[in-house]
mmCIF file of C-alpha atoms and ligand atoms in Angstrom:
data_model
loop_
_atom_site.group_PDB
_atom_site.id
_atom_site.type_symbol
_atom_site.label_atom_id
_atom_site.label_comp_id
_atom_site.label_asym_id
_atom_site.label_seq_id
_atom_site.Cartn_x
_atom_site.Cartn_y
_atom_site.Cartn_z
ATOM 1 C CA MET A 206 14.493 45.677 -52.320
ATOM 2 C CA ILE A 207 15.437 43.194 -55.063
ATOM 3 C CA THR A 208 16.675 39.775 -53.965
ATOM 4 C CA HIS A 209 17.850 36.710 -55.890
ATOM 5 C CA LYS A 210 16.322 33.568 -54.363
ATOM 6 C CA LYS A 211 16.513 29.833 -54.885
ATOM 7 C CA LEU A 212 14.040 27.048 -54.025
ATOM 8 C CA PRO A 213 15.498 23.873 -52.451
ATOM 9 C CA ASN A 214 15.384 22.179 -55.896
ATOM 10 C CA GLY A 215 17.587 24.948 -57.362
ATOM 11 C CA PHE A 216 14.748 26.833 -59.116
ATOM 12 C CA GLU A 217 15.829 30.488 -59.211
ATOM 13 C CA TYR A 218 13.719 33.595 -59.029
ATOM 14 C CA ILE A 219 13.966 37.317 -58.312
ATOM 15 C CA GLU A 220 11.876 38.832 -55.542
ATOM 16 C CA VAL A 221 10.967 42.518 -55.772
ATOM 17 C CA LYS A 222 9.503 44.511 -52.907
ATOM 18 C CA ASN A 223 8.965 48.260 -52.846
ATOM 19 C CA SER A 224 6.574 50.636 -51.115
ATOM 20 C CA SER A 225 3.823 50.123 -53.726
ATOM 21 C CA ALA A 226 4.007 46.457 -54.788
ATOM 22 C CA GLU A 227 5.796 43.123 -54.703
ATOM 23 C CA ALA A 228 6.591 40.586 -57.439
ATOM 24 C CA LYS A 229 8.398 37.307 -58.098
ATOM 25 C CA ILE A 230 10.028 36.500 -61.423
ATOM 26 C CA ALA A 231 11.506 33.114 -62.335
ATOM 27 C CA LEU A 232 14.687 33.074 -64.415
ATOM 28 C CA GLN A 233 13.185 30.129 -66.273
ATOM 29 C CA GLY A 234 10.913 31.702 -68.861
ATOM 30 C CA ALA A 235 11.330 35.229 -67.386
ATOM 31 C CA HIS A 236 8.086 34.121 -65.819
ATOM 32 C CA LEU A 237 6.424 36.662 -63.529
ATOM 33 C CA PHE A 238 4.466 34.428 -61.163
ATOM 34 C CA HIS A 239 3.429 36.887 -58.457
ATOM 35 C CA TYR A 240 2.386 40.539 -58.527
ATOM 36 C CA LYS A 241 0.510 42.217 -55.703
ATOM 37 C CA ARG A 242 -0.024 45.847 -54.772
ATOM 38 C CA VAL A 243 0.428 46.765 -51.138
ATOM 39 C CA GLY A 244 -2.791 46.221 -49.168
ATOM 40 C CA GLU A 245 -4.510 44.361 -52.032
ATOM 41 C CA GLU A 246 -5.057 40.740 -53.039
ATOM 42 C CA PRO A 247 -2.669 39.319 -55.708
ATOM 43 C CA ILE A 248 -3.558 40.410 -59.246
ATOM 44 C CA LEU A 249 -2.101 37.315 -60.898
ATOM 45 C CA TRP A 250 -3.503 33.829 -60.454
ATOM 46 C CA LEU A 251 -1.027 31.043 -59.664
ATOM 47 C CA SER A 252 -2.051 27.381 -59.493
ATOM 48 C CA GLU A 253 -1.629 25.896 -56.020
ATOM 49 C CA VAL A 254 -0.245 22.781 -57.694
ATOM 50 C CA SER A 255 2.048 24.466 -60.188
ATOM 51 C CA ASP A 256 5.439 22.971 -60.972
ATOM 52 C CA PHE A 257 8.552 24.955 -60.230
ATOM 53 C CA GLU A 258 10.808 22.602 -62.111
ATOM 54 C CA ALA A 259 13.364 22.845 -64.885
ATOM 55 C CA GLY A 260 11.736 22.467 -68.296
ATOM 56 C CA LYS A 261 8.108 22.767 -67.116
ATOM 57 C CA ALA A 262 6.094 25.974 -67.582
ATOM 58 C CA ILE A 263 4.655 27.468 -64.404
ATOM 59 C CA ARG A 264 0.835 27.339 -64.422
ATOM 60 C CA GLY A 265 -0.248 30.904 -63.745
ATOM 61 C CA GLY A 266 1.363 34.345 -63.651
ATOM 62 C CA VAL A 267 2.513 35.568 -67.047
ATOM 63 C CA PRO A 268 4.022 32.871 -69.283
ATOM 64 C CA ILE A 269 5.778 34.298 -72.340
ATOM 65 C CA CYS A 270 4.586 32.665 -75.530
ATOM 66 C CA TRP A 271 7.307 33.239 -78.124
ATOM 67 C CA PRO A 272 8.308 32.960 -81.041
ATOM 68 C CA TRP A 273 5.005 31.315 -81.811
ATOM 69 C CA PHE A 274 1.654 31.455 -80.095
ATOM 70 C CA GLY A 275 -0.396 28.239 -79.849
ATOM 71 C CA PHE A 276 0.429 25.050 -81.717
ATOM 72 C CA HIS A 277 3.302 24.871 -84.179
ATOM 73 C CA GLN A 278 2.546 23.166 -87.512
ATOM 74 C CA ASP A 279 5.191 20.664 -86.456
ATOM 75 C CA ARG A 280 3.426 19.166 -83.449
ATOM 76 C CA SER A 281 6.723 17.823 -82.051
ATOM 77 C CA LEU A 282 7.598 21.447 -81.163
ATOM 78 C CA PRO A 283 6.244 22.900 -77.913
ATOM 79 C CA GLN A 284 2.909 24.711 -77.779
ATOM 80 C CA HIS A 285 3.455 28.489 -77.263
ATOM 81 C CA GLY A 286 7.135 28.308 -78.258
ATOM 82 C CA PHE A 287 10.305 27.696 -76.271
ATOM 83 C CA ALA A 288 10.836 30.989 -74.408
ATOM 84 C CA ARG A 289 8.651 30.060 -71.431
ATOM 85 C CA THR A 290 10.794 27.085 -70.486
ATOM 86 C CA ALA A 291 14.224 28.454 -71.466
ATOM 87 C CA MET A 292 16.687 29.912 -68.944
ATOM 88 C CA TRP A 293 16.969 33.698 -69.285
ATOM 89 C CA ASP A 294 19.779 35.934 -68.029
ATOM 90 C CA CYS A 295 19.229 38.792 -65.661
ATOM 91 C CA VAL A 296 20.583 41.921 -67.405
ATOM 92 C CA SER A 297 19.693 44.449 -64.738
ATOM 93 C CA CYS A 298 17.695 45.064 -61.583
ATOM 94 C CA SER A 299 17.206 48.640 -60.445
ATOM 95 C CA GLU A 300 15.124 50.862 -58.226
ATOM 96 C CA ALA A 301 14.029 54.178 -59.753
ATOM 97 C CA ASP A 302 12.726 55.325 -56.370
ATOM 98 C CA GLU A 303 11.084 53.703 -53.354
ATOM 99 C CA LYS A 304 7.864 53.077 -55.320
ATOM 100 C CA SER A 305 9.179 51.590 -58.561
ATOM 101 C CA SER A 306 11.568 48.750 -59.443
ATOM 102 C CA SER A 307 12.720 47.486 -62.779
ATOM 103 C CA VAL A 308 14.000 44.079 -63.902
ATOM 104 C CA ILE A 309 15.345 43.259 -67.363
ATOM 105 C CA LEU A 310 15.805 39.652 -68.425
ATOM 106 C CA ARG A 311 17.267 38.451 -71.721
ATOM 107 C CA LEU A 312 17.111 35.354 -73.891
ATOM 108 C CA THR A 313 19.323 34.889 -76.941
ATOM 109 C CA HIS A 314 19.590 32.161 -79.556
ATOM 110 C CA SER A 315 21.359 28.957 -78.584
ATOM 111 C CA GLN A 316 22.122 25.664 -80.279
ATOM 112 C CA GLY A 317 18.861 24.358 -78.835
ATOM 113 C CA SER A 318 16.744 27.308 -80.043
ATOM 114 C CA LEU A 319 18.306 27.206 -83.525
ATOM 115 C CA LYS A 320 17.147 23.593 -83.901
ATOM 116 C CA MET A 321 13.546 24.683 -83.239
ATOM 117 C CA TRP A 322 13.650 28.108 -84.904
ATOM 118 C CA PRO A 323 16.570 28.891 -87.237
ATOM 119 C CA TYR A 324 17.162 32.585 -86.459
ATOM 120 C CA LEU A 325 19.576 34.679 -84.417
ATOM 121 C CA PHE A 326 17.713 36.884 -81.981
ATOM 122 C CA GLU A 327 17.736 38.805 -78.733
ATOM 123 C CA LEU A 328 14.569 38.843 -76.624
ATOM 124 C CA ASP A 329 14.321 41.244 -73.668
ATOM 125 C CA LEU A 330 11.592 41.390 -71.077
ATOM 126 C CA HIS A 331 11.557 44.689 -69.212
ATOM 127 C CA LEU A 332 9.286 44.587 -66.161
ATOM 128 C CA THR A 333 8.418 47.652 -64.124
ATOM 129 C CA ILE A 334 6.896 46.893 -60.751
ATOM 130 C CA SER A 335 4.999 49.742 -59.111
ATOM 131 C CA ASP A 336 1.301 50.353 -58.450
ATOM 132 C CA LYS A 337 1.106 49.579 -62.146
ATOM 133 C CA LEU A 338 2.649 46.500 -63.778
ATOM 134 C CA THR A 339 4.419 47.226 -67.061
ATOM 135 C CA MET A 340 5.726 44.444 -69.293
ATOM 136 C CA GLU A 341 7.701 45.202 -72.450
ATOM 137 C CA LEU A 342 8.784 42.286 -74.593
ATOM 138 C CA LYS A 343 11.341 43.444 -77.159
ATOM 139 C CA THR A 344 12.302 41.148 -80.020
ATOM 140 C CA THR A 345 15.459 42.103 -81.917
ATOM 141 C CA ASN A 346 16.382 40.373 -85.135
ATOM 142 C CA LEU A 347 20.146 39.628 -85.182
ATOM 143 C CA ASP A 348 19.829 37.425 -88.252
ATOM 144 C CA ARG A 349 20.538 38.111 -91.913
ATOM 145 C CA ASN A 350 16.959 37.151 -92.767
ATOM 146 C CA SER A 351 13.628 38.624 -91.722
ATOM 147 C CA PHE A 352 11.525 36.482 -89.412
ATOM 148 C CA LYS A 353 7.870 36.341 -88.452
ATOM 149 C CA ILE A 354 6.702 35.980 -84.863
ATOM 150 C CA THR A 355 3.442 35.385 -83.077
ATOM 151 C CA GLN A 356 3.538 35.926 -79.324
ATOM 152 C CA ALA A 357 1.663 36.674 -76.112
ATOM 153 C CA LEU A 358 2.089 37.898 -72.590
ATOM 154 C CA HIS A 359 -0.277 35.175 -71.356
ATOM 155 C CA THR A 360 -1.580 36.884 -68.208
ATOM 156 C CA TYR A 361 -3.573 34.744 -65.743
ATOM 157 C CA PHE A 362 -5.775 37.039 -63.636
ATOM 158 C CA SER A 363 -7.023 36.026 -60.222
ATOM 159 C CA LEU A 364 -10.813 36.306 -59.735
ATOM 160 C CA SER A 365 -13.308 36.294 -56.870
ATOM 161 C CA HIS A 366 -15.257 33.785 -59.015
ATOM 162 C CA ILE A 367 -15.571 33.228 -62.777
ATOM 163 C CA SER A 368 -19.321 33.915 -62.540
ATOM 164 C CA ASP A 369 -18.488 37.461 -61.322
ATOM 165 C CA ALA A 370 -16.120 38.224 -64.224
ATOM 166 C CA VAL A 371 -17.057 40.874 -66.794
ATOM 167 C CA ILE A 372 -14.702 41.988 -69.583
ATOM 168 C CA LYS A 373 -15.396 45.313 -71.274
ATOM 169 C CA GLY A 374 -13.648 46.908 -74.224
ATOM 170 C CA LEU A 375 -14.078 44.194 -76.859
ATOM 171 C CA ASP A 376 -17.644 44.954 -77.980
ATOM 172 C CA LYS A 377 -18.026 44.722 -81.812
ATOM 173 C CA LYS A 378 -14.530 43.274 -82.218
ATOM 174 C CA PRO A 379 -14.120 40.319 -84.576
ATOM 175 C CA TYR A 380 -12.697 37.166 -83.045
ATOM 176 C CA LEU A 381 -11.551 33.720 -84.027
ATOM 177 C CA ASP A 382 -13.246 31.126 -81.850
ATOM 178 C CA ALA A 383 -10.491 28.578 -81.160
ATOM 179 C CA LEU A 384 -13.127 26.011 -80.127
ATOM 180 C CA THR A 385 -14.875 25.997 -83.540
ATOM 181 C CA TRP A 386 -12.290 27.847 -85.738
ATOM 182 C CA LYS A 387 -15.118 30.126 -86.881
ATOM 183 C CA LYS A 388 -14.899 33.911 -87.161
ATOM 184 C CA GLU A 389 -17.452 35.699 -84.988
ATOM 185 C CA VAL A 390 -18.129 39.235 -83.779
ATOM 186 C CA GLN A 391 -18.415 40.126 -80.087
ATOM 187 C CA GLU A 392 -21.757 41.552 -79.002
ATOM 188 C CA GLY A 393 -21.568 43.467 -75.711
ATOM 189 C CA ASP A 394 -19.506 42.575 -72.645
ATOM 190 C CA ILE A 395 -17.938 39.127 -72.115
ATOM 191 C CA THR A 396 -19.236 36.957 -69.268
ATOM 192 C CA PHE A 397 -18.558 33.286 -68.620
ATOM 193 C CA ASN A 398 -20.751 30.185 -68.306
ATOM 194 C CA GLN A 399 -18.766 27.788 -70.488
ATOM 195 C CA GLU A 400 -15.304 27.224 -71.983
ATOM 196 C CA VAL A 401 -14.036 30.303 -73.832
ATOM 197 C CA ASP A 402 -10.953 30.360 -76.057
ATOM 198 C CA ARG A 403 -10.966 33.315 -78.459
ATOM 199 C CA VAL A 404 -8.486 35.466 -80.322
ATOM 200 C CA TYR A 405 -9.911 38.963 -80.615
ATOM 201 C CA GLN A 406 -8.607 41.043 -83.505
ATOM 202 C CA GLU A 407 -8.528 44.763 -84.371
ATOM 203 C CA VAL A 408 -8.272 45.610 -80.677
ATOM 204 C CA ASP A 409 -7.345 49.247 -80.227
ATOM 205 C CA GLY A 410 -8.424 50.361 -76.768
ATOM 206 C CA GLU A 411 -8.232 49.626 -73.079
ATOM 207 C CA ILE A 412 -9.816 46.431 -71.731
ATOM 208 C CA THR A 413 -11.223 46.157 -68.226
ATOM 209 C CA LEU A 414 -11.830 43.081 -66.103
ATOM 210 C CA SER A 415 -14.242 43.436 -63.200
ATOM 211 C CA ASP A 416 -15.166 40.919 -60.529
ATOM 212 C CA LYS A 417 -16.851 41.299 -57.158
ATOM 213 C CA ASN A 418 -13.838 43.022 -55.609
ATOM 214 C CA ARG A 419 -12.219 45.293 -58.205
ATOM 215 C CA THR A 420 -11.783 46.510 -61.755
ATOM 216 C CA LEU A 421 -8.438 45.986 -63.473
ATOM 217 C CA HIS A 422 -7.290 47.733 -66.644
ATOM 218 C CA VAL A 423 -5.194 46.252 -69.448
ATOM 219 C CA ARG A 424 -3.614 48.647 -71.931
ATOM 220 C CA ASN A 425 -1.575 47.193 -74.786
ATOM 221 C CA GLU A 426 0.778 48.776 -77.325
ATOM 222 C CA ASN A 427 2.004 47.394 -80.659
ATOM 223 C CA SER A 428 -0.684 44.748 -80.400
ATOM 224 C CA SER A 429 -4.092 44.462 -82.026
ATOM 225 C CA SER A 430 -4.926 40.935 -80.827
ATOM 226 C CA VAL A 431 -6.055 39.783 -77.407
ATOM 227 C CA VAL A 432 -6.724 36.205 -76.325
ATOM 228 C CA VAL A 433 -9.495 35.561 -73.797
ATOM 229 C CA TRP A 434 -9.414 32.087 -72.275
ATOM 230 C CA ASN A 435 -11.061 30.102 -69.513
ATOM 231 C CA PRO A 436 -10.824 26.300 -69.797
ATOM 232 C CA TRP A 437 -14.005 25.592 -67.796
ATOM 233 C CA ILE A 438 -14.641 22.153 -66.256
ATOM 234 C CA GLU A 439 -13.747 19.471 -68.788
ATOM 235 C CA LYS A 440 -10.565 21.033 -70.221
ATOM 236 C CA THR A 441 -9.324 21.849 -66.702
ATOM 237 C CA SER A 442 -9.551 18.143 -65.829
ATOM 238 C CA ARG A 443 -7.238 17.347 -68.786
ATOM 239 C CA MET A 444 -4.670 20.083 -68.086
ATOM 240 C CA SER A 445 -1.366 19.882 -66.262
ATOM 241 C CA ALA A 446 -0.924 21.586 -62.873
ATOM 242 C CA MET A 447 -4.584 22.600 -62.438
ATOM 243 C CA LYS A 448 -6.859 21.538 -59.569
ATOM 244 C CA GLU A 449 -10.335 20.569 -60.775
ATOM 245 C CA ASP A 450 -11.977 23.784 -59.539
ATOM 246 C CA ALA A 451 -9.102 26.035 -60.690
ATOM 247 C CA TYR A 452 -11.134 27.446 -63.610
ATOM 248 C CA GLU A 453 -13.449 29.141 -61.085
ATOM 249 C CA HIS A 454 -10.754 31.551 -59.939
ATOM 250 C CA MET A 455 -8.715 32.373 -63.056
ATOM 251 C CA LEU A 456 -9.134 33.988 -66.416
ATOM 252 C CA CYS A 457 -6.541 34.808 -69.055
ATOM 253 C CA ILE A 458 -6.483 38.060 -70.984
ATOM 254 C CA GLU A 459 -3.419 37.744 -73.172
ATOM 255 C CA SER A 460 -1.730 40.744 -74.765
ATOM 256 C CA ALA A 461 -0.747 39.312 -78.118
ATOM 257 C CA ASN A 462 0.432 39.443 -81.669
ATOM 258 C CA ALA A 463 -1.456 36.354 -82.823
ATOM 259 C CA PHE A 464 -2.989 35.021 -86.047
ATOM 260 C CA ASP A 465 -3.661 38.015 -88.399
ATOM 261 C CA ASP A 466 -1.578 40.169 -86.032
ATOM 262 C CA ALA A 467 1.674 38.213 -86.616
ATOM 263 C CA ARG A 468 4.659 40.573 -86.984
ATOM 264 C CA VAL A 469 7.612 40.472 -89.368
ATOM 265 C CA VAL A 470 10.870 41.716 -87.863
ATOM 266 C CA LYS A 471 13.538 42.722 -90.377
ATOM 267 C CA PRO A 472 17.291 42.222 -89.788
ATOM 268 C CA GLN A 473 18.671 44.589 -87.114
ATOM 269 C CA LYS A 474 15.138 45.827 -86.328
ATOM 270 C CA SER A 475 13.066 45.363 -83.171
ATOM 271 C CA HIS A 476 9.444 44.972 -82.231
ATOM 272 C CA THR A 477 8.203 45.674 -78.686
ATOM 273 C CA LEU A 478 4.923 44.275 -77.378
ATOM 274 C CA LYS A 479 3.871 46.254 -74.331
ATOM 275 C CA ALA A 480 1.185 45.626 -71.710
ATOM 276 C CA GLU A 481 0.263 47.774 -68.737
ATOM 277 C CA ILE A 482 -1.944 46.416 -65.978
ATOM 278 C CA PHE A 483 -3.370 48.645 -63.258
HETATM 279 C C1 BG6 B 77 -4.215 29.704 -74.315
HETATM 280 C C2 BG6 B 77 -4.826 28.976 -75.472
HETATM 281 O O1 BG6 B 77 -3.532 30.823 -74.791
HETATM 282 O O2 BG6 B 77 -3.298 28.868 -73.624
HETATM 283 C C3 BG6 B 77 -5.509 27.712 -74.953
HETATM 284 O O3 BG6 B 77 -5.749 29.836 -76.107
HETATM 285 C C4 BG6 B 77 -4.502 26.874 -74.174
HETATM 286 O O4 BG6 B 77 -6.023 26.967 -76.053
HETATM 287 C C5 BG6 B 77 -3.904 27.727 -73.064
HETATM 288 O O5 BG6 B 77 -5.146 25.737 -73.623
HETATM 289 C C6 BG6 B 77 -2.907 27.026 -72.142
HETATM 290 O O6 BG6 B 77 -1.889 26.436 -72.862
HETATM 291 P P1 BG6 B 77 -0.770 25.585 -72.102
HETATM 292 O O7 BG6 B 77 0.161 25.119 -73.197
HETATM 293 O O8 BG6 B 77 -0.112 26.490 -71.117
HETATM 294 O O9 BG6 B 77 -1.508 24.455 -71.408
#
């Protein structure tokens, strides 16, 4: 079943329920903020104190960072781009069978977007909700000029505890440490006992995240960069919509085209960043 819902403050979202999973997707930002398989705990982390308000990004779920990832050179422009706070249109909602539902949301250029980023575009997010979560973010260039994008499906995973978390699949991969801006190389699995903010490059295989309760798999296509982030204690205290112990139960593994993995999209051409989580 796919239902359009509204919070008392007018915030709109789509609720999906089928025999294998359930999900909630806000029209603002095409922001998936809940995904849970039947009989399991939620896979996505969502801050208990997150805002569901016009113009503010939801803290948790899968924010869409687009058309730039991270800070813009012009610091008056929003970190992680404008797509995550823009209103998207629902293009279609459908049910392939009782186990799988599909939602397509679209953002196109507007007077507001052209002031921040001077290109004509169409951006589609195609979500498939089943016992696997599939996210396909398709950028189409409708402009006369080529443009360059950096982007991420900024997935917040829910954890038993950060001290239980182990990420495999990035051994020997080079990364940019966003805390020191130095280039490093990963040695072995990733575990956490301090703030981590890294852009892994040359990523070509599946990544797994294990905690005390389960192992999740992340498989990306048309992406060779992955961001791994946990803000730890001090940064959490400075962040919006995060309780002080929030860092203990979340971890981001972001399917990206960031830094050296920026993509140029030529006129009338498309680029699709795809992530599967299962
Ligand atoms: C991550 C960045 O992708 O997003 C972090 O690597 C950043 O540096 C985090 O703090 C959250 O960003 P925001 O804008 O949602 O607070």
